Amino acid sequence: MNFQQVLSDADATVNLGNQLAKAIEKSSVIHLIGDLGAGKTTLSRGIIQGLGFVGNVKSPTYTLVEPYELTDVQIYHFDLYRLADPEELEFMGIRDYFNNGSILLIEWPEKAGDLLPDADLLINMQYENDQRSANIQAYTELGRRILQKLS
Ligand code: ADP
Ligand code: MG
C-alpha cells in the first residue's frame, strides 16, 4: 500500500504531519528517508505537534535523539545522519527506546545498519523543484491501517 502527495510549501509538509498524527497509533515505527533539506524534520514537526506537543521541535542532529513525553504517548525523534558507527546506538542504550509503546520517528535509518526495529511506514521525502513530495509505503498491518485513514 502506497500514498503519494505533492507538498507545495513547508506548511503543506507540516499539515501532512498533522494528518499522520491523527492516524498513527502507539508503537508506530516510522522511518524517514530523503536528501538533506527534503523535509524530514518538517514532517516530523507536524507529527509531533499534531500529537499534542506545544513548543519548538528542533532537529536532533547533534543529540541523535530527542524525547517528547506527552500525556498519553512517548515519542522519540531520531536523526542518525551524524552516526559514525551503528555501535554508537548500542552505547546509547537504544534498546531502551523500543518495546514500550513509544512512537519512533527515525531520520536517516540507513545509518543504523540492522539495529532498528522494522518500519511500519517508510516515508520518502523528495525534492520537486522548489516543492517537495512525500511517498509513504506501509510494511505492516499497522502501517496499512494508518495509510487507510490518511487517504
Ligand atoms: P530534512 O530534515 O529532510 O533535512 P528539513 O525538514 O529540515 O529537511 O527541511 C529543509 C527546508 O525545507 C526547511 O527550510 C523547510 O522549511 C523546507 N520545506 C519543507 N517542506 C517544504 C515544501 N513542501 N516545499 C518547500 N520547502 C519545504
Ligand atoms: Mg532533518
CSV table of N, CA and C and ligand atoms in Angstrom, one decimal:
chain,number,residue,atom,x,y,z
A,1,MET,N,0.8,-1.2,0.0
A,1,MET,CA,0.0,0.0,0.0
A,1,MET,C,0.9,1.2,0.0
A,2,ASN,N,0.4,2.2,-0.7
A,2,ASN,CA,1.3,3.4,-1.0
A,2,ASN,C,0.5,4.7,-1.1
A,3,PHE,N,1.1,5.7,-0.6
A,3,PHE,CA,0.4,7.1,-0.6
A,3,PHE,C,1.4,8.1,-1.1
A,4,GLN,N,0.9,8.9,-2.0
A,4,GLN,CA,1.8,9.9,-2.6
A,4,GLN,C,1.2,11.3,-2.6
A,5,GLN,N,1.9,12.3,-2.2
A,5,GLN,CA,1.4,13.6,-2.2
A,5,GLN,C,2.4,14.7,-2.5
A,6,VAL,N,2.1,15.6,-3.4
A,6,VAL,CA,3.0,16.8,-3.6
A,6,VAL,C,2.7,17.8,-2.5
A,7,LEU,N,3.8,18.4,-2.0
A,7,LEU,CA,3.7,19.3,-0.9
A,7,LEU,C,4.2,20.7,-1.4
A,8,SER,N,3.4,21.6,-1.6
A,8,SER,CA,3.7,22.9,-2.3
A,8,SER,C,4.6,23.8,-1.5
A,9,ASP,N,4.5,23.7,-0.2
A,9,ASP,CA,5.3,24.5,0.7
A,9,ASP,C,5.5,23.9,2.1
A,10,ALA,N,6.3,24.5,2.9
A,10,ALA,CA,6.6,23.9,4.2
A,10,ALA,C,5.3,23.7,5.0
A,11,ASP,N,4.3,24.6,4.9
A,11,ASP,CA,3.1,24.4,5.6
A,11,ASP,C,2.4,23.1,5.2
A,12,ALA,N,2.4,22.8,3.9
A,12,ALA,CA,1.8,21.6,3.4
A,12,ALA,C,2.5,20.4,4.0
A,13,THR,N,3.8,20.5,4.2
A,13,THR,CA,4.5,19.3,4.9
A,13,THR,C,4.1,19.2,6.3
A,14,VAL,N,4.0,20.3,7.0
A,14,VAL,CA,3.6,20.3,8.4
A,14,VAL,C,2.1,19.7,8.5
A,15,ASN,N,1.3,20.1,7.6
A,15,ASN,CA,-0.1,19.7,7.5
A,15,ASN,C,-0.2,18.2,7.3
A,16,LEU,N,0.6,17.6,6.4
A,16,LEU,CA,0.6,16.2,6.2
A,16,LEU,C,1.0,15.5,7.5
A,17,GLY,N,2.0,16.1,8.2
A,17,GLY,CA,2.4,15.5,9.5
A,17,GLY,C,1.2,15.5,10.5
A,18,ASN,N,0.5,16.6,10.5
A,18,ASN,CA,-0.7,16.7,11.4
A,18,ASN,C,-1.7,15.6,11.1
A,19,GLN,N,-1.9,15.3,9.8
A,19,GLN,CA,-2.8,14.3,9.4
A,19,GLN,C,-2.3,12.9,9.8
A,20,LEU,N,-1.0,12.7,9.7
A,20,LEU,CA,-0.4,11.4,10.1
A,20,LEU,C,-0.6,11.3,11.6
A,21,ALA,N,-0.5,12.4,12.3
A,21,ALA,CA,-0.6,12.3,13.8
A,21,ALA,C,-2.0,11.8,14.2
A,22,LYS,N,-3.0,12.1,13.4
A,22,LYS,CA,-4.3,11.7,13.8
A,22,LYS,C,-4.5,10.2,13.5
A,23,ALA,N,-3.6,9.7,12.6
A,23,ALA,CA,-3.8,8.3,12.2
A,23,ALA,C,-2.9,7.3,12.9
A,24,ILE,N,-1.7,7.8,13.4
A,24,ILE,CA,-0.8,6.8,14.0
A,24,ILE,C,-1.2,6.4,15.4
A,25,GLU,N,-0.6,5.2,15.7
A,25,GLU,CA,-1.0,4.6,17.0
A,25,GLU,C,0.3,4.4,17.8
A,26,LYS,N,0.1,4.0,19.1
A,26,LYS,CA,1.2,3.7,19.9
A,26,LYS,C,2.0,2.6,19.2
A,27,SER,N,3.3,2.7,19.4
A,27,SER,CA,4.3,1.7,18.9
A,27,SER,C,4.5,1.9,17.4
A,28,SER,N,4.0,2.9,16.8
A,28,SER,CA,4.3,3.1,15.4
A,28,SER,C,5.8,3.4,15.2
A,29,VAL,N,6.3,2.7,14.2
A,29,VAL,CA,7.7,2.9,13.8
A,29,VAL,C,7.8,3.5,12.4
A,30,ILE,N,8.3,4.8,12.3
A,30,ILE,CA,8.3,5.5,11.1
A,30,ILE,C,9.7,5.9,10.7
A,31,HIS,N,10.1,5.3,9.5
A,31,HIS,CA,11.4,5.7,9.0
A,31,HIS,C,11.2,6.8,8.0
A,32,LEU,N,12.1,7.8,8.0
A,32,LEU,CA,12.0,8.9,7.1
A,32,LEU,C,13.3,9.0,6.3
A,33,ILE,N,13.2,8.8,5.0
A,33,ILE,CA,14.4,8.9,4.2
A,33,ILE,C,14.3,10.1,3.2
A,34,GLY,N,15.4,10.5,2.6
A,34,GLY,CA,15.4,11.6,1.6
A,34,GLY,C,16.6,12.4,1.9
A,35,ASP,N,17.0,13.2,0.8
A,35,ASP,CA,18.2,14.0,0.9
A,35,ASP,C,18.1,15.1,2.0
A,36,LEU,N,19.3,15.7,2.4
A,36,LEU,CA,19.3,16.8,3.3
A,36,LEU,C,18.4,17.9,2.8
A,37,GLY,N,17.5,18.4,3.6
A,37,GLY,CA,16.7,19.5,3.2
A,37,GLY,C,15.4,19.1,2.6
A,38,ALA,N,15.2,17.8,2.5
A,38,ALA,CA,14.0,17.3,1.7
A,38,ALA,C,12.7,17.4,2.5
A,39,GLY,N,12.8,17.7,3.8
A,39,GLY,CA,11.6,17.9,4.6
A,39,GLY,C,11.3,16.9,5.7
A,40,LYS,N,12.3,16.1,6.0
A,40,LYS,CA,12.0,15.0,7.0
A,40,LYS,C,11.7,15.6,8.4
A,41,THR,N,12.5,16.6,8.8
A,41,THR,CA,12.3,17.2,10.1
A,41,THR,C,11.0,18.0,10.1
A,42,THR,N,10.7,18.7,9.0
A,42,THR,CA,9.5,19.5,8.9
A,42,THR,C,8.3,18.6,9.1
A,43,LEU,N,8.3,17.4,8.4
A,43,LEU,CA,7.2,16.5,8.6
A,43,LEU,C,7.1,15.9,10.0
A,44,SER,N,8.3,15.6,10.6
A,44,SER,CA,8.3,15.1,12.0
A,44,SER,C,7.7,16.1,12.9
A,45,ARG,N,8.0,17.4,12.7
A,45,ARG,CA,7.5,18.5,13.5
A,45,ARG,C,6.0,18.5,13.4
A,46,GLY,N,5.4,18.3,12.2
A,46,GLY,CA,4.0,18.2,12.1
A,46,GLY,C,3.4,17.1,12.8
A,47,ILE,N,4.1,15.9,12.8
A,47,ILE,CA,3.6,14.8,13.6
A,47,ILE,C,3.6,15.0,15.1
A,48,ILE,N,4.7,15.5,15.5
A,48,ILE,CA,4.9,15.7,17.0
A,48,ILE,C,4.0,16.7,17.5
A,49,GLN,N,3.8,17.9,16.8
A,49,GLN,CA,2.9,18.9,17.3
A,49,GLN,C,1.5,18.4,17.1
A,50,GLY,N,1.2,17.7,16.0
A,50,GLY,CA,-0.1,17.1,15.8
A,50,GLY,C,-0.5,16.1,16.9
A,51,LEU,N,0.5,15.5,17.5
A,51,LEU,CA,0.2,14.6,18.6
A,51,LEU,C,-0.1,15.3,20.0
A,52,GLY,N,0.1,16.7,19.9
A,52,GLY,CA,-0.2,17.5,21.1
A,52,GLY,C,1.0,18.2,21.7
A,53,PHE,N,2.2,18.0,21.2
A,53,PHE,CA,3.3,18.7,21.8
A,53,PHE,C,3.2,20.2,21.4
A,54,VAL,N,3.2,21.1,22.5
A,54,VAL,CA,3.2,22.5,22.2
A,54,VAL,C,4.6,23.0,22.5
A,55,GLY,N,5.3,23.5,21.5
A,55,GLY,CA,6.6,24.0,21.7
A,55,GLY,C,7.4,23.8,20.4
A,56,ASN,N,8.7,24.1,20.5
A,56,ASN,CA,9.6,24.0,19.4
A,56,ASN,C,10.1,22.6,19.2
A,57,VAL,N,10.0,22.1,18.0
A,57,VAL,CA,10.6,20.8,17.6
A,57,VAL,C,11.9,21.1,16.9
A,58,LYS,N,13.0,20.8,17.6
A,58,LYS,CA,14.3,21.1,16.9
A,58,LYS,C,14.8,19.8,16.3
A,59,SER,N,15.7,20.0,15.4
A,59,SER,CA,16.3,18.8,14.7
A,59,SER,C,17.3,18.2,15.7
A,60,PRO,N,17.2,16.8,16.0
A,60,PRO,CA,18.2,16.2,16.9
A,60,PRO,C,19.5,15.8,16.2
A,61,THR,N,19.9,16.7,15.3
A,61,THR,CA,21.1,16.4,14.5
A,61,THR,C,22.3,16.1,15.4
A,62,TYR,N,22.5,16.9,16.5
A,62,TYR,CA,23.7,16.6,17.3
A,62,TYR,C,23.5,15.7,18.5
A,63,THR,N,22.3,15.7,18.9
A,63,THR,CA,21.9,14.8,20.1
A,63,THR,C,21.6,13.4,19.7
A,64,LEU,N,21.3,13.2,18.4
A,64,LEU,CA,20.9,12.0,17.8
A,64,LEU,C,19.4,11.6,18.1
A,65,VAL,N,19.0,11.9,19.3
A,65,VAL,CA,17.6,11.6,19.7
A,65,VAL,C,17.0,12.7,20.6
A,66,GLU,N,15.8,13.0,20.4
A,66,GLU,CA,15.0,14.0,21.2
A,66,GLU,C,13.8,13.3,21.7
A,67,PRO,N,13.6,13.2,23.0
A,67,PRO,CA,12.4,12.6,23.5
A,67,PRO,C,11.3,13.6,23.7
A,68,TYR,N,10.0,13.2,23.5
A,68,TYR,CA,8.9,14.1,23.8
A,68,TYR,C,7.9,13.3,24.6
A,69,GLU,N,7.7,13.7,25.9
A,69,GLU,CA,6.8,13.0,26.7
A,69,GLU,C,5.5,13.7,26.8
A,70,LEU,N,4.5,13.1,26.1
A,70,LEU,CA,3.2,13.7,26.1
A,70,LEU,C,2.3,13.0,27.1
A,71,THR,N,1.1,13.5,27.4
A,71,THR,CA,0.3,12.9,28.4
A,71,THR,C,0.0,11.4,28.2
A,72,ASP,N,-0.3,11.0,27.0
A,72,ASP,CA,-0.6,9.6,26.8
A,72,ASP,C,0.3,8.9,25.8
A,73,VAL,N,1.3,9.6,25.4
A,73,VAL,CA,2.3,8.8,24.5
A,73,VAL,C,3.7,9.4,24.6
A,74,GLN,N,4.6,8.5,24.4
A,74,GLN,CA,6.0,8.9,24.4
A,74,GLN,C,6.5,8.9,22.9
A,75,ILE,N,7.2,9.9,22.5
A,75,ILE,CA,7.8,9.9,21.1
A,75,ILE,C,9.3,10.1,21.2
A,76,TYR,N,10.0,9.3,20.4
A,76,TYR,CA,11.4,9.5,20.3
A,76,TYR,C,11.7,9.9,18.8
A,77,HIS,N,12.3,11.1,18.6
A,77,HIS,CA,12.6,11.6,17.3
A,77,HIS,C,14.1,11.5,17.1
A,78,PHE,N,14.5,10.6,16.2
A,78,PHE,CA,15.9,10.4,15.9
A,78,PHE,C,16.4,11.1,14.6
A,79,ASP,N,17.6,11.5,14.6
A,79,ASP,CA,18.3,11.9,13.4
A,79,ASP,C,19.6,11.3,13.4
A,80,LEU,N,19.8,10.3,12.6
A,80,LEU,CA,21.1,9.5,12.7
A,80,LEU,C,22.1,9.9,11.7
A,81,TYR,N,21.9,11.0,11.1
A,81,TYR,CA,22.8,11.5,10.0
A,81,TYR,C,24.3,11.5,10.4
A,82,ARG,N,24.5,11.9,11.7
A,82,ARG,CA,25.9,12.0,12.1
A,82,ARG,C,26.4,10.8,12.8
A,83,LEU,N,25.7,9.7,12.8
A,83,LEU,CA,26.1,8.5,13.4
A,83,LEU,C,27.3,7.9,12.6
A,84,ALA,N,28.4,7.7,13.3
A,84,ALA,CA,29.6,7.2,12.5
A,84,ALA,C,29.5,5.7,12.5
A,85,ASP,N,29.0,5.1,13.5
A,85,ASP,CA,29.0,3.6,13.6
A,85,ASP,C,27.8,3.2,14.3
A,86,PRO,N,27.1,2.2,13.7
A,86,PRO,CA,25.8,1.7,14.4
A,86,PRO,C,26.0,1.3,15.8
A,87,GLU,N,27.3,1.0,16.2
A,87,GLU,CA,27.6,0.6,17.6
A,87,GLU,C,27.3,1.7,18.6
A,88,GLU,N,27.4,2.9,18.1
A,88,GLU,CA,27.1,4.1,19.0
A,88,GLU,C,25.7,3.9,19.6
A,89,LEU,N,24.8,3.4,18.8
A,89,LEU,CA,23.5,3.2,19.2
A,89,LEU,C,23.4,2.2,20.4
A,90,GLU,N,24.2,1.2,20.4
A,90,GLU,CA,24.3,0.3,21.5
A,90,GLU,C,24.7,1.0,22.7
A,91,PHE,N,25.7,1.9,22.6
A,91,PHE,CA,26.2,2.6,23.7
A,91,PHE,C,25.2,3.6,24.3
A,92,MET,N,24.3,4.1,23.4
A,92,MET,CA,23.3,5.0,23.8
A,92,MET,C,22.2,4.2,24.6
A,93,GLY,N,22.2,2.9,24.6
A,93,GLY,CA,21.2,2.1,25.2
A,93,GLY,C,19.9,2.1,24.3
A,94,ILE,N,20.1,2.0,23.0
A,94,ILE,CA,19.0,2.3,22.1
A,94,ILE,C,17.8,1.3,22.4
A,95,ARG,N,18.1,0.1,22.8
A,95,ARG,CA,17.0,-0.8,23.0
A,95,ARG,C,16.0,-0.4,24.0
A,96,ASP,N,16.5,0.5,25.0
A,96,ASP,CA,15.5,1.0,26.0
A,96,ASP,C,14.4,1.9,25.3
A,97,TYR,N,14.7,2.4,24.1
A,97,TYR,CA,13.8,3.2,23.4
A,97,TYR,C,12.7,2.4,22.7
A,98,PHE,N,12.9,1.1,22.6
A,98,PHE,CA,12.0,0.3,21.8
A,98,PHE,C,11.1,-0.5,22.8
A,99,ASN,N,10.1,-1.1,22.2
A,99,ASN,CA,9.3,-2.1,23.0
A,99,ASN,C,8.6,-1.5,24.2
A,100,ASN,N,8.3,-0.3,24.2
A,100,ASN,CA,7.5,0.2,25.4
A,100,ASN,C,6.3,1.1,24.9
A,101,GLY,N,5.9,0.8,23.7
A,101,GLY,CA,4.7,1.6,23.2
A,101,GLY,C,5.0,2.9,22.6
A,102,SER,N,6.3,3.3,22.6
A,102,SER,CA,6.7,4.6,22.1
A,102,SER,C,6.5,4.7,20.6
A,103,ILE,N,6.3,5.9,20.2
A,103,ILE,CA,6.3,6.2,18.7
A,103,ILE,C,7.7,6.6,18.3
A,104,LEU,N,8.2,6.0,17.3
A,104,LEU,CA,9.6,6.2,16.9
A,104,LEU,C,9.6,6.9,15.5
A,105,LEU,N,10.2,8.1,15.4
A,105,LEU,CA,10.3,8.8,14.1
A,105,LEU,C,11.8,8.8,13.9
A,106,ILE,N,12.3,8.2,12.8
A,106,ILE,CA,13.7,8.0,12.6
A,106,ILE,C,14.2,8.5,11.3
A,107,GLU,N,14.9,9.7,11.3
A,107,GLU,CA,15.5,10.2,10.1
A,107,GLU,C,16.9,9.5,9.9
A,108,TRP,N,17.2,9.2,8.6
A,108,TRP,CA,18.4,8.5,8.3
A,108,TRP,C,18.6,7.1,8.9
A,109,PRO,N,17.5,6.3,8.8
A,109,PRO,CA,17.6,5.0,9.4
A,109,PRO,C,18.6,4.1,8.8
A,110,GLU,N,19.0,4.4,7.5
A,110,GLU,CA,20.0,3.6,6.8
A,110,GLU,C,21.4,3.7,7.5
A,111,LYS,N,21.6,4.7,8.4
A,111,LYS,CA,22.9,4.8,9.1
A,111,LYS,C,23.0,3.8,10.3
A,112,ALA,N,21.9,3.1,10.6
A,112,ALA,CA,21.9,2.3,11.8
A,112,ALA,C,22.1,0.8,11.5
A,113,GLY,N,22.4,0.5,10.3
A,113,GLY,CA,22.5,-0.9,10.0
A,113,GLY,C,21.2,-1.6,10.2
A,114,ASP,N,21.3,-2.8,10.9
A,114,ASP,CA,20.0,-3.5,11.2
A,114,ASP,C,19.6,-3.4,12.6
A,115,LEU,N,20.1,-2.4,13.3
A,115,LEU,CA,19.8,-2.3,14.8
A,115,LEU,C,18.4,-1.7,15.1
A,116,LEU,N,17.7,-1.2,14.1
A,116,LEU,CA,16.4,-0.5,14.4
A,116,LEU,C,15.3,-1.5,14.2
A,117,PRO,N,14.2,-1.3,14.9
A,117,PRO,CA,13.0,-2.1,14.6
A,117,PRO,C,12.5,-1.8,13.2
A,118,ASP,N,11.9,-2.8,12.6
A,118,ASP,CA,11.4,-2.6,11.3
A,118,ASP,C,10.3,-1.5,11.2
A,119,ALA,N,10.3,-0.9,10.1
A,119,ALA,CA,9.3,0.2,9.9
A,119,ALA,C,7.9,-0.3,9.6
A,120,ASP,N,6.9,0.4,10.3
A,120,ASP,CA,5.5,0.2,9.9
A,120,ASP,C,5.3,1.1,8.6
A,121,LEU,N,5.9,2.3,8.6
A,121,LEU,CA,5.8,3.2,7.5
A,121,LEU,C,7.2,3.6,7.1
A,122,LEU,N,7.4,3.6,5.8
A,122,LEU,CA,8.7,4.2,5.2
A,122,LEU,C,8.2,5.5,4.4
A,123,ILE,N,8.7,6.6,4.9
A,123,ILE,CA,8.3,7.9,4.2
A,123,ILE,C,9.5,8.4,3.5
A,124,ASN,N,9.4,8.6,2.2
A,124,ASN,CA,10.4,9.0,1.3
A,124,ASN,C,10.1,10.5,0.9
A,125,MET,N,10.9,11.4,1.4
A,125,MET,CA,10.7,12.8,1.0
A,125,MET,C,11.6,13.2,-0.2
A,126,GLN,N,11.1,13.9,-1.2
A,126,GLN,CA,11.9,14.2,-2.3
A,126,GLN,C,11.7,15.6,-2.8
A,127,TYR,N,12.7,16.2,-3.4
A,127,TYR,CA,12.6,17.5,-4.0
A,127,TYR,C,11.8,17.4,-5.3
A,128,GLU,N,10.9,18.4,-5.5
A,128,GLU,CA,10.2,18.6,-6.7
A,128,GLU,C,10.5,20.1,-7.1
A,129,ASN,N,11.6,20.4,-7.7
A,129,ASN,CA,12.0,21.8,-7.9
A,129,ASN,C,12.0,22.5,-6.5
A,130,ASP,N,11.1,23.6,-6.4
A,130,ASP,CA,11.1,24.3,-5.1
A,130,ASP,C,10.1,23.6,-4.1
A,131,GLN,N,9.4,22.6,-4.6
A,131,GLN,CA,8.4,22.0,-3.7
A,131,GLN,C,9.0,20.6,-3.2
A,132,ARG,N,8.2,19.9,-2.6
A,132,ARG,CA,8.6,18.5,-2.1
A,132,ARG,C,7.5,17.5,-2.4
A,133,SER,N,7.8,16.3,-2.4
A,133,SER,CA,6.8,15.3,-2.4
A,133,SER,C,7.1,14.2,-1.4
A,134,ALA,N,6.0,13.6,-0.9
A,134,ALA,CA,6.1,12.5,0.1
A,134,ALA,C,5.5,11.3,-0.5
A,135,ASN,N,6.3,10.2,-0.4
A,135,ASN,CA,5.8,8.9,-0.8
A,135,ASN,C,5.8,8.0,0.5
A,136,ILE,N,4.7,7.5,0.8
A,136,ILE,CA,4.6,6.7,2.0
A,136,ILE,C,4.2,5.2,1.7
A,137,GLN,N,5.1,4.3,2.2
A,137,GLN,CA,4.9,2.9,2.0
A,137,GLN,C,4.6,2.2,3.3
A,138,ALA,N,3.6,1.4,3.3
A,138,ALA,CA,3.2,0.7,4.5
A,138,ALA,C,3.8,-0.7,4.4
A,139,TYR,N,4.4,-1.2,5.5
A,139,TYR,CA,5.1,-2.5,5.5
A,139,TYR,C,4.4,-3.5,6.5
A,140,THR,N,3.5,-3.0,7.3
A,140,THR,CA,2.8,-3.9,8.3
A,140,THR,C,1.3,-3.6,8.3
A,141,GLU,N,0.6,-4.4,9.1
A,141,GLU,CA,-0.8,-4.2,9.2
A,141,GLU,C,-1.1,-2.9,9.8
A,142,LEU,N,-0.3,-2.5,10.9
A,142,LEU,CA,-0.4,-1.2,11.5
A,142,LEU,C,-0.2,-0.1,10.5
A,143,GLY,N,0.8,-0.3,9.7
A,143,GLY,CA,1.2,0.7,8.6
A,143,GLY,C,0.0,0.9,7.7
A,144,ARG,N,-0.6,-0.2,7.3
A,144,ARG,CA,-1.7,-0.1,6.3
A,144,ARG,C,-2.9,0.6,7.0
A,145,ARG,N,-3.2,0.3,8.2
A,145,ARG,CA,-4.3,1.0,8.9
A,145,ARG,C,-4.1,2.5,8.9
A,146,ILE,N,-2.8,2.9,9.1
A,146,ILE,CA,-2.5,4.3,9.2
A,146,ILE,C,-2.8,4.9,7.8
A,147,LEU,N,-2.3,4.3,6.7
A,147,LEU,CA,-2.4,4.8,5.4
A,147,LEU,C,-3.9,4.9,5.0
A,148,GLN,N,-4.7,3.9,5.4
A,148,GLN,CA,-6.1,3.8,5.1
A,148,GLN,C,-6.8,5.1,5.6
A,149,LYS,N,-6.4,5.5,6.8
A,149,LYS,CA,-7.0,6.7,7.5
A,149,LYS,C,-6.6,7.9,6.8
A,150,LEU,N,-5.4,7.9,6.2
A,150,LEU,CA,-4.9,9.1,5.5
A,150,LEU,C,-5.6,9.4,4.2
A,151,SER,N,-6.0,8.4,3.5
A,151,SER,CA,-6.5,8.6,2.1
A,151,SER,C,-8.0,8.6,2.1
B,1,ADP,P1,15.5,17.4,6.4
B,1,ADP,O1,15.1,17.1,7.8
B,1,ADP,O2,15.0,16.4,5.4
B,1,ADP,O3,17.0,17.7,6.2
B,1,ADP,P2,14.0,19.9,6.8
B,1,ADP,O4,12.7,19.4,7.3
B,1,ADP,O5,15.0,20.4,7.8
B,1,ADP,O6,14.8,18.8,5.9
B,1,ADP,O7,13.6,21.0,5.7
B,1,ADP,C1,14.6,21.8,5.0
B,1,ADP,C2,13.9,23.0,4.4
B,1,ADP,O8,12.8,22.7,3.5
B,1,ADP,C3,13.2,23.9,5.5
B,1,ADP,O9,13.6,25.2,5.3
B,1,ADP,C4,11.7,23.7,5.3
B,1,ADP,O10,11.0,24.9,5.6
B,1,ADP,C5,11.7,23.4,3.8
B,1,ADP,N1,10.5,22.7,3.3
B,1,ADP,C6,9.8,21.7,4.0
B,1,ADP,N2,8.8,21.3,3.2
B,1,ADP,C7,8.8,22.0,2.1
B,1,ADP,C8,7.9,22.0,1.0
B,1,ADP,N3,6.9,21.2,0.8
B,1,ADP,N4,8.2,22.9,0.0
B,1,ADP,C9,9.2,23.8,0.1
B,1,ADP,N5,10.1,23.8,1.2
B,1,ADP,C10,9.8,22.9,2.2
B,2,MG,MG,16.3,16.6,9.4
